[in-house]
Short mmCIF file of C-alpha atoms in Angstrom, two decimals:
data_model
loop_
_atom_site.label_atom_id
_atom_site.label_comp_id
_atom_site.label_asym_id
_atom_site.label_seq_id
_atom_site.Cartn_x
_atom_site.Cartn_y
_atom_site.Cartn_z
CA MET L 1 11.94 -34.89 -12.99
CA ALA L 2 10.27 -31.49 -12.70
CA PRO L 3 12.77 -28.59 -12.81
CA GLY L 4 13.67 -26.19 -10.04
CA VAL L 5 11.83 -22.87 -10.34
CA LEU L 6 13.05 -19.57 -8.93
CA LEU L 7 10.59 -16.66 -8.81
CA ILE L 8 12.08 -13.19 -8.34
CA SER L 9 10.71 -9.79 -7.40
CA PRO L 10 13.54 -7.45 -8.51
CA LYS L 11 14.89 -4.63 -6.39
CA GLY L 12 12.76 -1.56 -6.90
CA HIS L 13 13.29 2.10 -6.26
CA PHE L 14 10.99 4.26 -4.22
CA PHE L 15 10.95 8.05 -3.85
CA ALA L 16 12.94 10.44 -6.02
CA ALA L 17 16.47 10.00 -7.28
CA SER L 18 17.64 13.50 -6.28
CA LYS L 19 20.06 14.00 -3.39
CA GLU L 20 17.87 16.72 -1.87
CA PHE L 21 14.88 14.43 -1.69
CA ASN L 22 16.81 11.50 -0.27
CA SER L 23 18.41 13.72 2.31
CA PHE L 24 14.92 14.94 3.29
CA VAL L 25 13.61 11.35 3.51
CA ASN L 26 16.49 10.42 5.82
CA ARG L 27 15.60 13.29 8.13
CA SER L 28 11.85 12.65 8.09
CA ARG L 29 10.48 10.00 10.40
CA GLU L 30 7.12 10.09 8.56
CA LEU L 31 8.62 9.51 5.12
CA ARG L 32 10.85 6.74 6.44
CA SER L 33 7.69 5.23 7.85
CA ILE L 34 5.96 5.44 4.42
CA LEU L 35 8.94 3.70 2.86
CA HIS L 36 8.80 1.05 5.57
CA TYR L 37 5.16 0.28 4.80
CA TRP L 38 5.62 0.23 1.01
CA ASN L 39 8.24 -2.46 1.52
CA GLY L 40 5.44 -4.99 1.84
CA ILE L 41 5.18 -7.77 -0.69
CA SER L 42 2.36 -8.21 -3.17
CA ALA L 43 0.46 -11.45 -3.65
CA ALA L 44 1.68 -11.87 -7.24
CA LEU L 45 4.57 -14.32 -6.82
CA PRO L 46 2.95 -16.34 -3.99
CA THR L 47 -0.06 -16.71 -6.33
CA VAL L 48 2.15 -17.90 -9.20
CA ALA L 49 3.77 -20.31 -6.74
CA ALA L 50 0.35 -21.67 -5.81
CA LEU L 51 -0.39 -22.24 -9.51
CA THR L 52 2.77 -24.33 -9.82
CA PRO L 53 2.34 -28.10 -9.33
CA PRO L 54 3.83 -29.31 -6.03
CA ALA L 55 6.42 -31.51 -7.77
CA TYR L 56 8.43 -28.42 -8.73
CA ASP L 57 11.20 -27.37 -6.35
CA LEU L 58 10.13 -23.76 -6.03
CA SER L 59 11.48 -20.75 -4.14
CA ILE L 60 10.86 -16.98 -4.17
CA ILE L 61 13.37 -14.17 -3.68
CA ASP L 62 12.44 -10.60 -2.84
CA GLU L 63 15.55 -8.77 -4.00
CA ASN L 64 14.67 -5.76 -1.86
CA LEU L 65 15.48 -7.95 1.12
CA GLU L 66 17.89 -10.61 -0.14
CA ASP L 67 20.63 -10.78 -2.77
CA ILE L 68 20.15 -13.13 -5.68
CA ASP L 69 22.50 -16.09 -5.90
CA PHE L 70 23.17 -16.29 -9.63
CA SER L 71 24.89 -19.64 -9.19
CA TRP L 72 21.47 -21.16 -8.40
CA GLU L 73 21.28 -24.61 -10.00
CA GLY L 74 17.63 -24.92 -11.12
CA GLU L 75 16.39 -24.52 -14.67
CA LEU L 76 13.56 -22.04 -14.78
CA VAL L 77 13.59 -18.40 -13.59
CA GLY L 78 10.37 -16.38 -13.42
CA ILE L 79 10.72 -12.62 -12.94
CA THR L 80 7.89 -10.16 -12.28
CA ALA L 81 8.24 -6.44 -12.91
CA MET L 82 6.41 -3.24 -12.36
CA THR L 83 7.79 -0.41 -14.49
CA GLN L 84 10.23 0.96 -11.91
CA GLN L 85 11.65 -2.57 -11.52
CA ALA L 86 11.95 -3.25 -15.26
CA THR L 87 15.58 -2.19 -15.76
CA ARG L 88 16.72 -4.38 -12.89
CA ALA L 89 14.45 -7.23 -14.05
CA TYR L 90 16.15 -7.16 -17.45
CA GLU L 91 19.63 -7.18 -15.86
CA ILE L 92 18.69 -10.24 -13.80
CA ALA L 93 17.11 -11.94 -16.81
CA ASP L 94 20.17 -11.30 -18.98
CA GLU L 95 22.51 -12.68 -16.33
CA PHE L 96 20.51 -15.88 -15.80
CA ARG L 97 20.19 -16.42 -19.55
CA ARG L 98 23.96 -15.96 -19.91
CA ARG L 99 24.26 -18.80 -17.40
CA GLY L 100 21.99 -21.03 -19.45
CA LYS L 101 18.75 -20.70 -17.47
CA TYR L 102 15.34 -20.43 -19.10
CA VAL L 103 13.86 -17.04 -18.21
CA VAL L 104 10.17 -16.09 -18.14
CA LEU L 105 9.10 -12.46 -17.66
CA GLY L 106 5.63 -11.51 -16.49
CA GLY L 107 3.81 -8.85 -14.49
CA ILE L 108 2.49 -5.41 -15.36
CA HIS L 109 5.48 -4.01 -17.27
CA PRO L 110 6.07 -7.02 -19.55
CA THR L 111 2.29 -7.08 -20.15
CA VAL L 112 2.28 -3.54 -21.53
CA MET L 113 5.76 -3.68 -23.12
CA PRO L 114 5.95 -7.26 -24.46
CA GLU L 115 8.31 -6.50 -27.37
CA GLU L 116 10.82 -4.88 -25.05
CA ALA L 117 10.56 -7.69 -22.49
CA ALA L 118 11.04 -10.31 -25.20
CA ASN L 119 14.55 -8.97 -25.78
CA HIS L 120 15.48 -10.22 -22.32
CA ALA L 121 13.39 -13.38 -21.90
CA ASP L 122 12.85 -16.77 -23.47
CA THR L 123 9.11 -16.46 -22.81
CA VAL L 124 6.92 -13.47 -21.93
CA ILE L 125 3.59 -14.06 -20.20
CA LEU L 126 1.07 -11.25 -20.61
CA GLY L 127 -1.82 -10.46 -18.30
CA GLU L 128 -3.12 -12.51 -15.42
CA ALA L 129 -1.20 -15.74 -14.83
CA GLU L 130 -3.95 -18.08 -13.61
CA LYS L 131 -4.34 -19.95 -16.87
CA SER L 132 -1.20 -19.14 -18.82
CA TRP L 133 1.42 -20.07 -16.17
CA PRO L 134 0.13 -23.65 -15.68
CA ARG L 135 -0.18 -24.00 -19.46
CA PHE L 136 3.36 -22.72 -19.95
CA LEU L 137 4.68 -25.24 -17.37
CA ARG L 138 2.93 -28.13 -19.12
CA GLU L 139 4.33 -27.06 -22.47
CA PHE L 140 7.78 -26.38 -21.03
CA ASP L 141 7.85 -29.94 -19.71
CA ALA L 142 6.91 -31.18 -23.17
CA GLY L 143 9.44 -28.90 -24.87
CA THR L 144 6.68 -27.11 -26.82
CA GLN L 145 6.55 -23.82 -24.96
CA ALA L 146 5.80 -20.59 -26.83
CA ARG L 147 7.77 -17.34 -26.86
CA ARG L 148 4.70 -15.42 -25.81
CA TYR L 149 1.46 -16.21 -23.94
CA LEU L 150 -1.35 -13.75 -24.47
CA PRO L 151 -3.84 -12.92 -21.69
CA GLU L 152 -6.29 -15.79 -21.24
CA VAL L 153 -8.23 -14.42 -18.30
CA THR L 154 -10.97 -12.05 -19.39
CA GLU L 155 -12.72 -9.45 -17.31
CA GLN L 156 -15.86 -11.56 -17.37
CA GLU L 157 -14.14 -14.24 -15.31
CA THR L 158 -14.39 -14.41 -11.58
CA MET L 159 -11.46 -14.94 -9.24
CA VAL L 160 -13.04 -17.77 -7.29
CA THR L 161 -10.74 -20.47 -8.64
CA ILE L 162 -7.52 -18.69 -7.69
CA PRO L 163 -5.69 -20.80 -5.10
CA ILE L 164 -4.54 -19.43 -1.76
CA PRO L 165 -1.17 -17.77 -2.47
CA ARG L 166 1.83 -19.63 -1.01
CA TYR L 167 2.86 -16.86 1.37
CA SER L 168 4.87 -19.38 3.38
CA LEU L 169 7.61 -19.15 0.71
CA LEU L 170 8.18 -15.56 1.88
CA SER L 171 7.75 -16.01 5.60
CA ARG L 172 11.51 -15.70 6.21
CA TYR L 173 11.18 -11.96 5.47
CA ARG L 174 9.88 -9.61 8.10
CA TYR L 175 7.29 -7.53 6.26
CA PRO L 176 5.47 -4.68 8.03
CA VAL L 177 2.62 -5.03 5.53
CA VAL L 178 1.48 -7.98 3.48
CA TRP L 179 -0.75 -7.15 0.53
CA ILE L 180 -3.72 -9.34 -0.32
CA GLN L 181 -5.57 -8.96 -3.59
CA SER L 182 -9.29 -9.35 -3.01
CA GLY L 183 -10.40 -8.09 -6.42
CA ARG L 184 -9.27 -6.76 -9.77
CA GLY L 185 -10.61 -4.16 -12.17
CA CYS L 186 -11.62 -0.53 -11.90
CA PRO L 187 -14.41 1.17 -13.85
CA TYR L 188 -12.93 4.68 -13.72
CA ASP L 189 -10.19 4.25 -16.33
CA CYS L 190 -8.26 7.36 -15.25
CA GLU L 191 -5.92 8.67 -17.93
CA PHE L 192 -2.74 8.22 -15.88
CA CYS L 193 -3.49 4.68 -14.66
CA ALA L 194 -3.15 1.42 -16.60
CA ALA L 195 -5.21 -0.67 -14.14
CA SER L 196 -8.46 -0.54 -16.14
CA LYS L 197 -6.59 -1.56 -19.28
CA ILE L 198 -4.76 -4.45 -17.60
CA TYR L 199 -7.50 -5.79 -15.33
CA GLY L 200 -10.57 -4.47 -17.14
CA LYS L 201 -13.27 -2.02 -16.12
CA THR L 202 -15.43 -4.60 -14.36
CA TYR L 203 -14.66 -5.24 -10.70
CA ARG L 204 -14.19 -8.96 -10.05
CA HIS L 205 -13.43 -10.40 -6.66
CA LYS L 206 -12.55 -13.52 -4.73
CA GLU L 207 -15.13 -15.24 -2.55
CA ILE L 208 -15.41 -14.42 1.13
CA ASP L 209 -14.16 -17.86 2.21
CA GLN L 210 -11.11 -17.50 -0.01
CA LEU L 211 -10.26 -14.15 1.55
CA VAL L 212 -10.81 -15.39 5.10
CA LYS L 213 -8.37 -18.23 4.44
CA GLU L 214 -5.82 -15.81 2.96
CA VAL L 215 -6.06 -13.43 5.90
CA ASN L 216 -5.70 -16.31 8.36
CA GLU L 217 -2.66 -17.62 6.51
CA VAL L 218 -0.97 -14.20 6.48
CA LYS L 219 -1.69 -13.68 10.18
CA ARG L 220 -0.35 -17.16 10.94
CA LEU L 221 2.92 -16.34 9.19
CA TRP L 222 3.35 -12.67 10.20
CA LYS L 223 1.69 -12.01 13.55
CA PHE L 224 2.65 -8.32 13.69
CA ALA L 225 2.18 -7.43 10.02
CA GLN L 226 -0.66 -5.22 8.89
CA ILE L 227 -2.77 -6.47 6.05
CA GLY L 228 -3.18 -4.19 3.06
CA PHE L 229 -5.77 -4.93 0.41
CA ALA L 230 -4.03 -4.25 -2.88
CA ASP L 231 -7.11 -3.80 -5.07
CA ASP L 232 -6.90 -0.54 -6.97
CA ASN L 233 -10.43 0.16 -5.82
CA MET L 234 -11.95 -2.06 -3.13
CA PHE L 235 -15.63 -1.70 -2.04
CA LEU L 236 -16.94 -0.96 -5.51
CA ASP L 237 -19.55 -3.66 -5.01
CA LYS L 238 -21.28 -2.35 -1.90
CA SER L 239 -23.46 -5.40 -1.33
CA PHE L 240 -20.49 -7.79 -1.47
CA SER L 241 -18.47 -5.37 0.67
CA ARG L 242 -21.12 -5.46 3.40
CA GLN L 243 -21.07 -9.27 3.51
CA LEU L 244 -17.26 -9.30 3.52
CA LEU L 245 -17.02 -6.77 6.33
CA GLU L 246 -19.59 -8.67 8.40
CA ARG L 247 -17.34 -11.71 8.09
CA PHE L 248 -14.21 -9.68 8.89
CA ALA L 249 -15.97 -8.46 12.04
CA LYS L 250 -15.81 -12.01 13.36
CA MET L 251 -12.06 -12.07 12.81
CA ASN L 252 -9.34 -10.10 14.52
CA PHE L 253 -6.94 -8.18 12.31
CA ALA L 254 -6.01 -4.61 11.44
CA TRP L 255 -6.00 -3.62 7.80
CA TYR L 256 -5.74 -0.92 5.15
CA ALA L 257 -7.40 -0.65 1.76
CA GLN L 258 -7.54 1.52 -1.33
CA THR L 259 -10.91 2.80 -2.42
CA ASP L 260 -12.67 5.83 -3.86
CA ILE L 261 -14.70 8.68 -2.45
CA SER L 262 -18.05 6.91 -2.94
CA ILE L 263 -17.48 4.98 0.30
CA ALA L 264 -18.31 8.15 2.24
CA ASP L 265 -21.95 7.87 1.17
CA HIS L 266 -22.33 4.64 3.16
CA ASP L 267 -22.31 5.38 6.89
CA ASP L 268 -23.12 1.80 7.78
CA LEU L 269 -20.11 0.51 5.86
CA LEU L 270 -17.79 3.05 7.47
CA LYS L 271 -18.92 2.04 10.96
CA LEU L 272 -18.56 -1.62 10.10
CA MET L 273 -15.10 -1.04 8.62
CA HIS L 274 -13.85 0.60 11.78
CA GLU L 275 -15.34 -2.13 13.94
CA CYS L 276 -13.66 -4.85 11.94
CA GLY L 277 -10.17 -3.37 12.00
CA CYS L 278 -9.90 -0.96 9.06
CA ARG L 279 -7.49 1.77 10.11
CA VAL L 280 -6.57 3.62 6.92
CA LEU L 281 -8.17 4.16 3.53
CA PHE L 282 -5.99 5.27 0.66
CA ILE L 283 -8.10 7.48 -1.60
CA GLY L 284 -7.06 9.07 -4.86
CA PHE L 285 -8.26 12.68 -4.85
CA GLU L 286 -5.63 13.35 -7.54
CA SER L 287 -5.95 17.14 -7.60
CA VAL L 288 -7.56 20.07 -5.84
CA ILE L 289 -7.80 21.91 -9.19
CA GLU L 290 -11.15 21.17 -10.85
CA GLN L 291 -9.81 21.74 -14.36
CA ASN L 292 -7.37 18.85 -13.85
CA LEU L 293 -10.13 16.41 -13.00
CA ARG L 294 -12.03 17.08 -16.24
CA ARG L 295 -9.52 15.25 -18.36
CA PHE L 296 -9.25 12.17 -16.21
CA SER L 297 -11.84 9.65 -17.26
CA GLY L 298 -15.21 8.88 -18.74
CA ASN L 299 -16.50 8.60 -15.19
CA PRO L 300 -16.94 12.08 -13.70
CA ILE L 301 -17.04 10.93 -10.04
CA LYS L 302 -13.99 12.94 -8.98
CA ARG L 303 -14.82 16.09 -10.92
CA VAL L 304 -18.40 16.31 -9.69
CA SER L 305 -17.36 15.56 -6.13
CA ILE L 306 -14.50 18.01 -5.75
CA ASN L 307 -16.65 20.45 -3.79
CA ARG L 308 -17.52 17.62 -1.39
CA TYR L 309 -13.95 16.44 -0.78
CA SER L 310 -13.79 18.10 2.65
CA GLU L 311 -17.14 16.66 3.74
CA ILE L 312 -16.09 13.21 2.49
CA ILE L 313 -12.80 13.23 4.40
CA ASP L 314 -14.48 14.47 7.56
CA LYS L 315 -17.12 11.75 7.36
CA ILE L 316 -14.59 8.95 7.00
CA GLN L 317 -12.18 10.23 9.63
CA ARG L 318 -14.95 10.83 12.19
CA ASN L 319 -15.51 7.10 12.05
CA GLY L 320 -11.96 6.53 13.30
CA ILE L 321 -10.54 5.66 9.89
CA GLY L 322 -7.60 7.76 8.70
CA VAL L 323 -7.69 9.03 5.14
CA TYR L 324 -4.45 8.83 3.25
CA GLY L 325 -5.01 11.07 0.24
CA SER L 326 -3.22 10.68 -3.04
CA PHE L 327 -2.43 13.78 -5.12
CA ILE L 328 -0.57 14.30 -8.36
CA ILE L 329 1.56 17.34 -9.17
CA GLY L 330 2.34 18.10 -12.80
CA LEU L 331 -1.15 17.81 -14.26
CA ASP L 332 -1.78 20.17 -17.15
CA GLY L 333 -3.85 22.62 -15.11
CA ASP L 334 -1.17 23.02 -12.43
CA ASP L 335 0.92 26.13 -11.99
CA GLU L 336 3.26 27.58 -9.39
CA THR L 337 0.37 27.97 -6.92
CA THR L 338 -0.72 24.29 -6.99
CA ALA L 339 1.71 23.07 -4.32
CA GLU L 340 0.44 25.69 -1.88
CA LYS L 341 -3.22 24.92 -2.67
CA THR L 342 -2.62 21.19 -2.22
CA LEU L 343 -0.82 21.73 1.06
CA ASP L 344 -3.64 23.98 2.33
CA PHE L 345 -6.16 21.30 1.42
CA ILE L 346 -4.21 18.58 3.25
CA ILE L 347 -3.73 20.70 6.37
CA ASN L 348 -7.21 22.24 6.48
CA ASN L 349 -8.82 18.81 6.18
CA HIS L 350 -6.48 17.20 8.75
CA LEU L 351 -5.65 14.35 6.38
CA MET L 352 -3.96 11.58 8.31
CA GLY L 353 -1.41 11.29 5.52
CA ALA L 354 -0.87 12.10 1.90
CA GLN L 355 1.04 10.68 -0.97
CA ILE L 356 2.08 13.40 -3.37
CA THR L 357 3.58 12.14 -6.59
CA LEU L 358 4.59 13.65 -9.91
CA LEU L 359 2.58 12.93 -13.04
CA THR L 360 4.23 9.91 -14.63
CA PRO L 361 3.29 8.51 -18.05
CA PHE L 362 3.40 4.82 -17.20
CA PRO L 363 3.45 2.52 -20.22
CA GLY L 364 0.01 1.11 -20.91
CA SER L 365 -1.73 4.31 -19.82
CA ARG L 366 -3.64 6.67 -22.10
CA LEU L 367 -1.53 9.44 -20.60
CA ARG L 368 1.61 7.96 -22.14
CA GLU L 369 -0.01 7.83 -25.56
CA ARG L 370 -1.09 11.48 -25.31
CA LEU L 371 2.20 12.83 -23.96
CA SER L 372 4.12 10.84 -26.58
CA ARG L 373 2.01 12.46 -29.29
CA GLU L 374 2.68 15.85 -27.74
CA ASN L 375 6.41 15.05 -27.53
CA ARG L 376 6.43 15.77 -23.80
CA ILE L 377 8.15 12.69 -22.37
CA LEU L 378 11.61 13.78 -21.25
CA ASP L 379 12.90 10.70 -19.44
CA LYS L 380 12.49 7.15 -20.67
CA LYS L 381 14.67 5.40 -18.09
CA TRP L 382 12.29 2.99 -16.35
CA SER L 383 14.09 3.10 -13.01
CA ASP L 384 13.10 6.79 -12.82
CA TYR L 385 9.40 5.85 -13.11
CA THR L 386 8.80 5.80 -9.37
CA ALA L 387 6.25 8.63 -9.66
CA TRP L 388 8.57 10.80 -7.57
CA ASN L 389 10.87 11.91 -10.39
CA PRO L 390 10.02 14.60 -12.98
CA VAL L 391 9.94 12.73 -16.30
CA ILE L 392 7.64 14.94 -18.40
CA LYS L 393 7.63 18.39 -19.91
CA HIS L 394 4.96 20.55 -18.23
CA PRO L 395 3.41 23.62 -19.92
CA ARG L 396 4.34 25.91 -17.03
CA LEU L 397 6.49 24.09 -14.47
CA SER L 398 10.11 23.07 -14.97
CA PRO L 399 11.25 19.62 -13.74
CA ASN L 400 13.01 21.39 -10.87
CA GLU L 401 9.88 23.30 -9.90
CA MET L 402 7.82 20.10 -9.85
CA GLU L 403 10.36 18.36 -7.65
CA ASN L 404 10.55 21.36 -5.33
CA ALA L 405 6.75 21.37 -5.10
CA LEU L 406 6.86 17.82 -3.72
CA LEU L 407 9.54 18.68 -1.21
CA SER L 408 7.79 21.82 -0.04
CA ILE L 409 4.47 20.00 0.53
CA TYR L 410 6.07 17.11 2.42
CA SER L 411 8.34 19.24 4.54
CA ARG L 412 5.49 21.51 5.67
CA MET L 413 2.88 18.79 6.01
CA TYR L 414 5.10 16.90 8.43
CA ASP L 415 6.63 19.86 10.26
CA LYS L 416 6.23 19.99 14.02
CA GLU L 417 3.27 22.35 14.09
CA ASN L 418 1.18 20.45 11.55
CA SER L 419 2.08 17.06 13.04
CA ARG L 420 0.98 18.33 16.46
CA ASN L 421 -2.28 19.75 15.10
CA ARG L 422 -3.03 16.47 13.36
CA ALA L 423 -2.37 14.52 16.56
CA VAL L 424 -4.77 16.78 18.50
CA TYR L 425 -7.46 16.43 15.80
CA PHE L 426 -7.31 12.62 15.80
CA ALA L 427 -7.09 12.42 19.59
CA ASN L 428 -10.33 14.42 19.81
CA ILE L 429 -12.04 12.10 17.32
CA CYS L 430 -10.91 9.02 19.23
CA ARG L 431 -12.05 10.54 22.52
CA GLN L 432 -15.51 11.07 21.06
CA LEU L 433 -15.60 7.52 19.75
CA VAL L 434 -14.83 5.98 23.16
CA ARG L 435 -17.31 8.12 25.08
CA MET U 1 3.11 7.76 40.69
CA ILE U 2 2.51 4.01 40.79
CA HIS U 3 5.53 1.93 41.80
CA LYS U 4 6.75 -0.89 39.60
CA ALA U 5 6.68 -3.58 42.27
CA SER U 6 3.08 -2.83 43.26
CA ALA U 7 -0.10 -4.75 42.50
CA GLU U 8 -1.44 -1.57 40.91
CA TRP U 9 1.39 -1.66 38.37
CA ARG U 10 0.50 -5.23 37.45
CA ASP U 11 -3.16 -4.20 37.08
CA LEU U 12 -2.10 -1.28 34.91
CA GLU U 13 -0.03 -3.54 32.63
CA ARG U 14 -2.86 -6.06 32.34
CA GLU U 15 -5.43 -3.39 31.49
CA VAL U 16 -3.17 -1.63 28.95
CA LYS U 17 -2.37 -4.93 27.25
CA ARG U 18 -6.07 -5.65 26.99
CA ILE U 19 -6.70 -2.28 25.32
CA VAL U 20 -3.69 -2.53 22.99
CA SER U 21 -4.66 -6.06 22.03
CA ARG U 22 -8.22 -5.03 21.19
CA ILE U 23 -7.22 -2.04 19.08
CA ALA U 24 -4.05 -3.33 17.40
CA ARG U 25 -5.57 -6.80 17.07
CA ILE U 26 -2.52 -8.53 18.48
CA ASP U 27 -2.77 -11.38 20.98
CA GLU U 28 -2.08 -10.14 24.53
CA THR U 29 0.57 -12.80 25.03
CA GLU U 30 2.63 -11.28 22.21
CA LEU U 31 2.78 -7.84 23.81
CA ALA U 32 6.22 -7.89 25.42
CA GLY U 33 7.03 -4.58 27.07
CA ASP U 34 10.33 -4.02 25.26
CA LEU U 35 9.03 -4.39 21.70
CA LEU U 36 9.07 -1.23 19.60
CA ILE U 37 5.49 -0.01 19.22
CA ARG U 38 5.74 1.20 15.63
CA GLU U 39 8.47 -0.87 14.02
CA GLU U 40 7.88 -4.22 15.74
CA LEU U 41 4.24 -4.24 16.81
CA GLY U 42 3.12 -2.34 13.70
CA ILE U 43 1.01 0.12 15.69
CA ASP U 44 0.46 3.23 13.57
CA SER U 45 -0.28 6.76 14.75
CA LEU U 46 -4.05 6.37 14.53
CA MET U 47 -4.04 3.15 16.53
CA ALA U 48 -1.78 4.81 19.10
CA THR U 49 -4.24 7.68 19.39
CA GLU U 50 -7.13 5.27 19.82
CA ILE U 51 -5.18 3.45 22.54
CA LEU U 52 -4.55 6.81 24.22
CA ALA U 53 -8.26 7.71 24.21
CA ASN U 54 -9.21 4.33 25.66
CA CYS U 55 -6.57 4.57 28.39
CA GLU U 56 -7.80 8.06 29.28
CA LYS U 57 -11.30 6.71 29.78
CA THR U 58 -10.24 3.54 31.61
CA PHE U 59 -7.88 5.27 34.04
CA ASP U 60 -9.77 8.58 34.20
CA ILE U 61 -6.74 10.62 33.23
CA LYS U 62 -5.85 13.14 30.52
CA ILE U 63 -2.84 12.37 28.35
CA ASP U 64 -1.21 15.10 26.29
CA GLU U 65 -1.28 13.60 22.77
CA LYS U 66 1.98 15.37 21.99
CA MET U 67 3.71 12.96 24.38
CA LEU U 68 2.93 10.01 22.11
CA VAL U 69 5.86 10.86 19.85
CA GLU U 70 8.23 10.19 22.75
CA ILE U 71 6.87 6.69 23.36
CA GLU U 72 8.95 3.93 21.78
CA THR U 73 7.90 0.77 23.67
CA LEU U 74 5.00 -0.48 25.76
CA ASN U 75 7.26 -0.11 28.83
CA ASP U 76 7.59 3.61 27.98
CA PHE U 77 3.80 3.80 27.81
CA TYR U 78 3.37 2.06 31.20
CA ASP U 79 5.83 4.57 32.69
CA LEU U 80 3.88 7.48 31.21
CA LEU U 81 0.55 6.18 32.52
CA ALA U 82 2.01 5.37 35.91
CA SER U 83 3.18 8.96 36.22
CA LEU U 84 -0.34 10.24 35.52
CA ILE U 85 -2.43 7.84 37.61
CA LYS U 86 -2.86 8.71 41.24
CA PRO U 87 -2.06 5.72 43.51
CA LYS U 88 -5.03 4.43 45.48
#
């Protein structure tokens, strides 16, 4: 008889650990709203569930929304972890192993820190699960399973054989956003990001029919949820994007996506995106200081475009799509004036929203290697790696100054005057669009 | 001010639901008046602004965008529109 399988997404932290920041979040409707939207679930565990043969008695727990019952009577526990979830993932793994369960760890953090994860798991699965999870299950049944499964999916492989994730196993939770992964891989290989290392530099994607089925399934299960496309950089393949959007235009759903500034050079795509329900694009501008962008990657797209940032934002937003800009504080070129310059940029360009985070040396990134060499990593507690806590030594800014920079940007960006000005700006755009 | 029991009110509700449904991409039948616009219907600030602009055009009125922050439910929005539309 096939064993019971329990897949777990451990409780994760968001925002900063400091009392001042949490007190600010509690007072800020906008930041509470950001937190609300980031509470969406990723497609990772529903995808693993879909890769599991139907004979298994399988369930998924999102620990952010439901406590784990450690007296669960199945045999096999699979736990996924991003870095900020790792400490909790290990606690859960240790407890289930103490109770005699077989524990498998997978996901981004165990992929980049396999030795560490192996201290808490019977098996660690590295990389994408599409081949290794079914192989592990077959070998587990035969009693020949390995301690470690190396990545078997290469960046040359397409995603067309990935089954529709079993979102129905999570439909008891009321998510405001459900994240769908349409593609993997990013060519930019930014120093602070491990995505290019984990997924490769070539953008691979699912087929249009696959994505249509996924969207329909999510909308069937969560009629009021927004759909977020979780790709680190969607729309890299402009020809495929056009075909996908033309298909989306025949459907009826509102969605968000993450992409890069190059989308602004394609007016036709922007119009099509708005028509087919795209409401917000998350774009990583990273910094308004040119010197900071030089170090980022082999691809100079951000550095050479910094003088066009305003034009790019205006172009996208005039199409009725809000730009949610992402900026990092704590880059080497930053000083005590950076917070003010970033805030001015956000306000002057009427950004619909912004995510300001502190430079965080995530394991697996080139940034971590460099800052380790330079002996600049101050905090190694994974639960602090939310990207909102100061965990590095900066040449000019103290940890306190970096944290205060975040608070000062957020508090002024969302104060009454700026919120009102932003509302007027977007109302005028929408009025022009309906004329 | 349009009165709640009037045929105009029912027309107003029908038209607003049609606009909200088209922009938020939610079936009209799901748009109960007491649902919270942001938390339950998932309508974000940009969608709300787009709904505002469409209602302005449809009903030939001007809505102060600052008033959107006060709106919690569709019923609140009907009340706001009803206070701005001149009865026929």
